[in-house]
Amino acid sequence: MTLLDTPAAARGLLTGDRYRAELDDGRELYLDGKRIGNPAEHPAFRPAADELARLIDLQHEPEHRELLTWKDPETGLRLARAYQPPRTVEELRVQRRSAEFWHAEALGQQGRSPAFMASIAVGVYDFRHRLAGNDPRFGANAEAWYRHCATNDLVLSHALGDPQIDRSADPVDEPDLALRVLEENERGIVVRGAKQLTTLAPLAHEVLVYLSASFAQRRGEQFVVWFALPLNTPGLVTLAREPLGSAPWGHAHPLGARYDEQDAMLFFDDVLVPWERVLLLRDADLARAGLGRINAWSAYVGHVRYRERLRALLATATLVAESIGVDGFRNVQEDLGRLAGYAELTEYFLDAAEARGGVTDGGLFAPGDTAASRVWSAEVAADAVAIVRRIGASGLLMQPTAGDLANPRLRPHLDRYMRGRGIDAERKSRLFRLAWELTGDGFGQRQDLYEYVHRGDLARNRINLFKRYDQSAARARLLQLVDRPQEARP
């Protein structure tokens, strides 16, 4: 069966139980040197899979149905709202409200939520006619792949970056530095290499492979390829990093357990990519143009997610400040005001993206350019975290564990010396532990690093913003003054 046959085989909206079962697909997944069977049943992945399953099930609840799903006129199926190709600004705003619901539930911690990657699949669909210019098959493949993902409500990942071996070298001279096409045959293309950092790959159905912005420096057309594959494809090896959601003592780390999306390396060991799965081949100019185009909606949805993360940080900082009686201090209020300003500005950026949006040559309504907001988001991310750390200070480090609280010798001391203002030691401990997870432990540090790097190289983004910014009117006015002789005044 090919992707073009999928409408007849479509299963419609995913359920949590179906999602867990479908992860048991024989994929070659490794953690700490051991091969993992169904990640939904492994203790390192189960809490995050269960949380995704819980969120997936919400779309079946009657009170959320209209917000989280839509009826596809071609198949008659109800599908996830994130897969709806918006054709008007009103439809785009419905997607925004749907994403707001999901990310509020997840406290803005799921950078690679199913809604994020579904919006990239929408972008691929919108770009299909341009891909057909590379090869007519690729345009048809793009549409078929989008419909396959949408009508089966697949959870997706994507892989862009190359491994960090020697970034000063050229892959033409050292081919293992980048994923490359080894050969073409009647069945498809054969690829070899690796991709990092593939967030959510251990918990996704499929991966979309394309190129990061850094590929523009490459000379070899064998490195220019887009394709999509199931994560159980023969020869595709997934290596998960060390989990961040558990610890041997004391606390359950509820944020890390639920929202550690798992980043992974993908190794392509001479993997056959069937022709029906190839989307672009050997056309660097088209790949460069397509990078921004297919990510237009994901950048918009990603900003919805970032707003919810900032709201979570602001609420955490406020609760911590209240719990230790510093919420009335001028310097603390100033910090909280700065964090509130960050959260408010994200709302403006989303409104601006809608106001600047327009219909693409693919027929969809795309948000306007948000390049400046992406630069700003990376610039303020560390400060947002630092505000929470500054308010919590040493208390973020020194909190009793569950075992400490249960110890009758320690508990009187904890109740006397580790309580807060209007909050007992146990509740304060849980609050400060959440603050530590958001900002300080392995999970918090990973989230902080993610905010800095996932939008691409910050310096490059600033340079591109400068190069694209239209200064012509201001330059012309200034040059008029420069070119005109100035008369001395007495």
XYZ file of C-alpha atoms in Angstrom:
490
model
C 0.000 0.000 0.000
C 1.334 3.461 -0.899
C 0.670 6.799 0.714
C -1.689 7.611 -2.126
C -3.932 4.823 -0.841
C -4.205 6.172 2.704
C -7.666 7.832 2.577
C -9.245 4.366 2.421
C -7.054 3.176 5.307
C -7.365 6.314 7.423
C -8.079 5.747 11.110
C -9.006 9.302 12.040
C -8.436 10.867 15.432
C -5.832 9.250 17.628
C -6.729 7.995 21.086
C -4.367 7.679 23.992
C -4.580 3.882 24.002
C -4.005 3.648 20.262
C -1.051 5.992 20.553
C 0.624 3.852 23.209
C -0.012 0.665 21.233
C 1.350 2.117 17.995
C 4.680 2.947 19.611
C 5.219 -0.819 19.880
C 6.247 -0.988 16.218
C 9.626 -2.740 16.301
C 11.692 0.435 16.022
C 15.394 0.201 16.818
C 15.507 2.467 19.891
C 18.359 2.510 22.408
C 18.752 3.996 25.875
C 21.896 3.584 27.966
C 23.218 0.917 25.611
C 20.096 -1.244 25.774
C 17.487 -1.722 23.079
C 14.010 -0.639 24.181
C 10.796 -2.340 23.117
C 7.630 -0.289 23.419
C 8.746 3.084 24.846
C 5.246 3.643 26.232
C 5.914 0.790 28.667
C 9.483 1.705 29.635
C 9.867 3.632 32.920
C 12.093 6.258 31.295
C 9.482 7.144 28.663
C 6.155 6.044 30.170
C 5.262 9.229 32.098
C 5.786 11.446 29.040
C 3.886 8.993 26.809
C 1.046 8.897 29.324
C 0.867 12.691 29.408
C 0.745 12.858 25.617
C -1.963 10.186 25.664
C -3.962 12.209 28.202
C -3.778 15.325 26.039
C -4.652 13.349 22.897
C -7.762 11.980 24.611
C -9.021 15.494 25.364
C -9.958 15.948 21.706
C -12.603 13.224 22.142
C -14.346 15.006 25.018
C -17.563 16.756 23.893
C -16.710 20.090 25.521
C -13.432 20.324 23.582
C -14.487 18.727 20.297
C -15.151 21.869 18.259
C -11.987 23.588 19.455
C -9.586 20.677 19.080
C -10.965 18.972 15.961
C -12.465 19.769 12.552
C -14.361 17.813 9.914
C -12.368 17.125 6.766
C -14.678 17.598 3.761
C -12.700 15.151 1.602
C -12.866 12.166 3.935
C -15.731 13.125 6.232
C -13.460 12.311 9.169
C -12.961 14.397 12.267
C -9.281 15.311 12.394
C -7.017 17.150 14.814
C -7.410 20.919 14.474
C -3.644 21.385 14.120
C -3.784 19.533 10.788
C -6.404 21.887 9.304
C -4.906 23.946 6.428
C -6.055 27.500 7.264
C -7.447 29.423 4.310
C -8.571 32.542 6.183
C -7.329 34.548 9.132
C -10.362 33.318 11.082
C -9.295 29.690 10.571
C -5.759 30.619 11.623
C -7.113 32.143 14.832
C -9.041 28.970 15.603
C -5.746 27.081 15.307
C -4.237 29.579 17.723
C -7.003 28.998 20.281
C -6.606 25.246 19.888
C -2.847 25.490 20.428
C -3.428 27.788 23.423
C -5.613 25.124 25.029
C -3.020 22.371 24.512
C -0.040 24.423 25.678
C -1.856 25.807 28.712
C -2.536 22.201 29.747
C 1.188 21.466 29.336
C 2.386 24.703 30.994
C 4.269 25.630 27.824
C 6.764 22.801 28.355
C 6.158 20.760 25.173
C 8.268 22.392 22.508
C 7.590 19.580 20.086
C 3.929 19.043 20.776
C 1.933 17.192 18.118
C 0.370 20.571 17.204
C 3.816 22.004 16.395
C 4.784 19.278 13.959
C 1.297 19.062 12.456
C 1.708 22.703 11.454
C 4.929 21.793 9.613
C 3.040 19.060 7.767
C 0.563 21.780 6.768
C 3.540 23.800 5.531
C 4.750 20.883 3.412
C 1.267 20.597 1.940
C 1.245 24.323 1.133
C 4.656 23.994 -0.574
C 3.631 20.998 -2.680
C 3.423 22.839 -6.004
C 6.962 24.199 -5.551
C 8.220 20.717 -4.740
C 6.533 19.496 -7.933
C 8.859 21.847 -9.799
C 11.773 19.773 -8.511
C 10.034 16.567 -9.604
C 6.278 16.095 -10.272
C 6.361 13.026 -8.031
C 7.528 15.105 -5.079
C 4.548 17.437 -5.194
C 2.206 14.450 -5.176
C 4.269 12.866 -2.383
C 3.984 16.027 -0.262
C 0.210 16.058 -0.535
C -0.058 12.313 0.078
C 2.239 12.474 3.114
C 0.272 15.352 4.634
C -3.000 13.452 4.170
C -1.459 10.287 5.600
C -0.385 12.183 8.734
C -3.611 14.155 9.086
C -6.067 11.309 8.532
C -4.203 9.056 10.957
C -3.451 11.854 13.472
C 0.219 10.909 13.597
C 2.637 12.253 16.198
C 5.644 13.570 14.282
C 9.221 14.583 14.884
C 11.652 16.390 12.620
C 15.391 16.203 12.066
C 17.407 19.139 10.730
C 20.838 19.484 12.317
C 23.981 17.579 11.427
C 26.191 15.883 14.024
C 28.791 18.009 15.813
C 31.948 16.394 14.526
C 33.936 19.169 12.851
C 31.879 22.178 11.910
C 34.951 23.824 10.346
C 35.225 21.084 7.684
C 33.291 20.650 4.446
C 31.155 17.522 4.073
C 32.359 17.204 0.481
C 35.785 16.382 1.917
C 34.466 14.428 4.916
C 31.089 12.974 3.888
C 30.196 11.608 7.327
C 29.731 15.174 8.559
C 26.244 15.326 7.002
C 23.452 13.018 5.898
C 23.906 12.227 2.208
C 22.373 10.327 -0.678
C 24.505 7.325 -1.628
C 22.517 6.145 -4.616
C 19.240 6.223 -6.497
C 17.563 3.067 -7.776
C 14.170 1.952 -9.010
C 12.851 1.627 -5.435
C 14.050 4.950 -4.075
C 17.156 6.593 -2.628
C 19.670 5.185 -0.132
C 20.870 7.576 2.582
C 23.687 7.362 5.096
C 24.571 9.646 7.991
C 23.120 11.064 11.182
C 20.836 13.822 12.387
C 20.630 15.685 15.691
C 18.859 16.828 17.791
C 15.650 14.989 17.006
C 13.280 15.998 19.768
C 10.412 13.598 20.540
C 11.712 10.902 18.150
C 11.426 8.087 20.755
C 7.746 8.971 21.227
C 6.751 9.807 17.628
C 5.353 7.771 14.742
C 7.382 9.383 11.953
C 10.217 11.801 11.302
C 10.455 14.511 8.665
C 14.064 15.012 7.569
C 15.133 18.263 5.960
C 17.929 20.810 6.244
C 18.926 23.448 8.758
C 19.860 26.959 7.649
C 23.577 26.093 7.899
C 23.348 23.830 4.860
C 23.628 26.916 2.626
C 27.414 26.680 2.965
C 27.587 23.212 1.421
C 28.787 22.526 -2.084
C 27.600 18.964 -2.629
C 24.133 18.318 -4.019
C 24.201 14.827 -2.483
C 23.520 16.481 0.893
C 20.342 18.242 -0.260
C 17.367 15.992 0.443
C 13.975 16.058 2.156
C 12.069 12.924 3.063
C 9.729 11.438 5.674
C 9.923 7.977 7.221
C 8.312 5.896 9.963
C 10.672 5.555 12.902
C 10.608 1.757 12.571
C 12.156 1.886 9.089
C 14.872 -0.801 8.703
C 18.352 0.641 9.198
C 17.108 3.705 11.108
C 18.607 3.664 14.624
C 17.380 6.012 17.373
C 19.627 6.768 20.346
C 17.848 8.552 23.218
C 19.746 10.769 25.623
C 19.742 10.258 29.379
C 16.234 10.927 30.774
C 15.725 14.063 32.842
C 12.485 13.204 34.546
C 13.527 11.039 37.465
C 15.836 11.028 40.450
C 16.703 8.361 43.028
C 15.705 10.348 46.117
C 12.717 12.127 47.482
C 10.559 13.749 44.847
C 8.775 12.523 41.758
C 9.832 15.470 39.516
C 6.360 15.833 38.010
C 7.343 18.365 35.328
C 10.396 16.471 34.125
C 8.554 13.155 34.143
C 5.579 14.455 32.181
C 7.297 16.823 29.772
C 10.752 15.430 29.098
C 10.206 15.087 25.357
C 13.417 13.101 24.845
C 15.977 14.307 22.346
C 17.696 11.736 20.179
C 20.354 11.054 17.585
C 19.168 9.344 14.430
C 21.613 7.099 12.585
C 20.768 6.219 8.980
C 22.601 2.986 8.257
C 22.208 2.891 4.457
C 18.461 3.390 4.763
C 16.247 2.912 1.723
C 13.808 5.802 1.342
C 11.052 4.753 -1.082
C 10.358 7.216 -3.902
C 6.906 7.917 -2.479
C 8.602 9.237 0.666
C 11.020 11.629 -1.086
C 9.962 15.294 -1.083
C 12.991 17.152 -2.481
C 16.279 16.124 -4.034
C 19.452 17.999 -5.037
C 17.851 21.459 -5.388
C 19.598 23.690 -2.845
C 17.792 26.891 -3.871
C 14.396 25.249 -3.438
C 15.442 23.762 -0.087
C 16.594 27.184 1.095
C 13.323 28.823 0.046
C 11.272 26.008 1.533
C 12.897 26.119 4.967
C 11.158 29.319 5.999
C 8.025 28.602 4.041
C 7.083 25.267 5.597
C 7.893 26.571 9.088
C 5.662 29.660 8.879
C 2.865 28.039 10.878
C 5.143 26.218 13.317
C 6.838 29.516 14.244
C 3.389 30.917 15.025
C 2.313 27.878 17.059
C 5.713 27.874 18.746
C 5.116 31.421 19.934
C 1.799 30.344 21.445
C 3.741 27.708 23.368
C 6.384 30.222 24.466
C 3.731 32.551 25.827
C 2.403 29.733 28.017
C 5.914 28.981 29.260
C 6.391 32.626 30.211
C 3.037 32.597 31.991
C 4.112 29.504 33.922
C 7.399 31.160 34.914
C 5.570 34.336 35.991
C 3.043 32.423 38.104
C 5.822 30.358 39.674
C 7.886 33.450 40.491
C 4.846 35.157 42.016
C 3.918 32.159 44.170
C 7.503 31.794 45.370
C 7.695 35.495 46.210
C 4.416 35.321 48.137
C 5.493 32.204 50.020
C 8.537 33.908 51.545
C 7.055 37.372 51.996
C 9.073 39.294 49.388
C 6.242 40.025 46.950
C 5.930 43.571 48.349
C 9.626 44.386 47.863
C 10.212 46.981 45.136
C 13.028 45.078 43.397
C 10.975 41.867 43.354
C 7.940 43.648 41.933
C 10.177 45.152 39.263
C 11.403 41.684 38.298
C 7.857 40.344 38.221
C 6.826 43.307 36.097
C 9.590 42.557 33.615
C 8.443 38.950 33.375
C 4.816 40.061 32.969
C 5.956 42.356 30.173
C 7.599 39.461 28.374
C 4.392 37.446 28.571
C 2.340 40.396 27.326
C 4.667 41.070 24.392
C 4.201 37.548 23.086
C 0.512 38.368 22.719
C 1.401 41.391 20.590
C 3.653 39.297 18.377
C 0.881 36.785 17.746
C -1.566 39.562 16.903
C 0.993 41.100 14.546
C 1.585 37.766 12.797
C -2.134 37.522 12.113
C -2.427 41.148 10.990
C 0.528 40.761 8.609
C -0.624 37.395 7.302
C -1.760 36.661 3.786
C -2.632 33.967 1.287
C 0.355 32.073 -0.117
C 0.787 30.913 -3.708
C -0.172 27.492 -2.335
C -3.602 28.812 -1.348
C -3.303 28.824 2.448
C -3.403 31.749 4.868
C 0.029 32.056 6.450
C 1.036 34.181 9.449
C 3.197 37.176 8.656
C 6.935 37.163 9.190
C 7.858 36.791 12.863
C 11.635 36.849 12.535
C 12.088 39.704 15.026
C 9.944 37.974 17.634
C 12.021 34.806 17.313
C 15.217 36.786 17.921
C 13.616 38.557 20.885
C 12.376 35.281 22.381
C 15.860 33.790 22.388
C 17.301 36.995 23.852
C 14.940 37.176 26.841
C 14.682 33.449 27.585
C 17.614 33.359 29.998
C 16.438 36.475 31.830
C 12.961 34.993 32.324
C 14.518 31.983 34.039
C 16.970 34.155 35.992
C 14.091 36.119 37.528
C 12.640 32.974 39.085
C 16.084 31.946 40.323
C 16.752 35.385 41.756
C 13.496 35.441 43.737
C 13.803 31.860 44.991
C 17.544 32.238 45.597
C 19.090 29.585 47.851
C 15.685 28.198 48.751
C 15.538 26.580 45.307
C 18.465 24.379 46.326
C 17.634 23.540 49.934
C 14.244 21.892 50.274
C 13.346 18.732 52.204
C 12.540 15.533 50.359
C 9.488 13.360 50.941
C 11.643 11.125 53.130
C 12.774 14.088 55.191
C 9.184 15.205 55.715
C 8.196 11.705 56.848
C 11.023 11.479 59.409
C 9.655 12.146 62.933
C 13.049 13.391 64.161
C 13.316 15.960 61.351
C 9.696 17.005 60.893
C 9.457 19.397 63.901
C 12.527 21.264 62.640
C 11.157 21.387 59.094
C 7.804 22.701 60.310
C 9.532 25.383 62.362
C 12.372 26.496 60.110
C 11.398 25.559 56.536
C 7.838 26.828 56.421
C 6.917 30.023 54.607
C 4.522 32.917 55.006
C 1.109 31.305 55.236
C 2.395 28.026 53.796
C 3.570 24.897 55.608
C 6.880 23.176 55.004
C 5.438 20.380 52.895
C 3.530 22.634 50.512
C 6.412 25.086 50.282
C 8.756 22.222 49.457
C 6.571 21.118 46.564
C 6.328 24.689 45.243
C 10.072 25.287 45.380
C 10.764 21.904 43.812
C 8.557 22.884 40.873
C 10.450 26.167 40.587
C 13.731 24.247 40.614
C 12.477 21.910 37.895
C 11.495 24.838 35.714
C 14.781 26.659 36.101
C 17.594 24.713 37.675
C 17.762 20.928 37.492
C 18.549 18.863 34.400
C 15.063 19.293 32.986
C 15.034 23.032 33.657
C 18.477 23.507 32.119
C 17.418 21.531 29.059
C 14.316 23.717 28.657
C 16.431 26.863 29.018
C 18.923 25.661 26.405
C 16.051 24.666 24.119
C 14.688 28.213 24.165
C 18.080 29.557 23.125
C 18.857 27.144 20.289
C 15.665 25.772 18.775
C 14.879 28.865 16.691
C 18.255 28.592 14.977
C 21.580 30.359 15.418
C 20.867 33.673 17.140
C 23.703 35.597 15.473
C 22.642 34.389 12.028
C 19.033 35.289 12.742
C 20.048 38.804 13.793
C 22.133 39.224 10.649
C 19.316 37.989 8.424
C 16.901 40.346 10.153
C 19.260 43.258 9.488
C 19.674 42.293 5.840
C 15.926 41.986 5.264
C 14.861 45.113 7.090
C 13.740 47.881 4.725
C 15.696 51.021 5.597
C 15.160 52.743 2.258
C 12.819 55.534 3.411
C 14.872 56.534 6.474
C 18.132 56.318 4.499
C 16.734 58.545 1.759
C 15.699 61.239 4.254
C 19.070 61.164 5.980
C 20.970 61.249 2.709
C 18.981 64.310 1.659
C 20.338 66.073 4.721
C 23.848 64.770 4.125
C 23.827 65.823 0.452
C 22.476 69.309 1.128
C 25.041 71.973 2.106
C 24.329 73.308 5.562
C 24.015 77.051 5.986
C 25.741 78.492 8.987
C 23.436 80.432 11.306
C 24.608 83.562 13.102
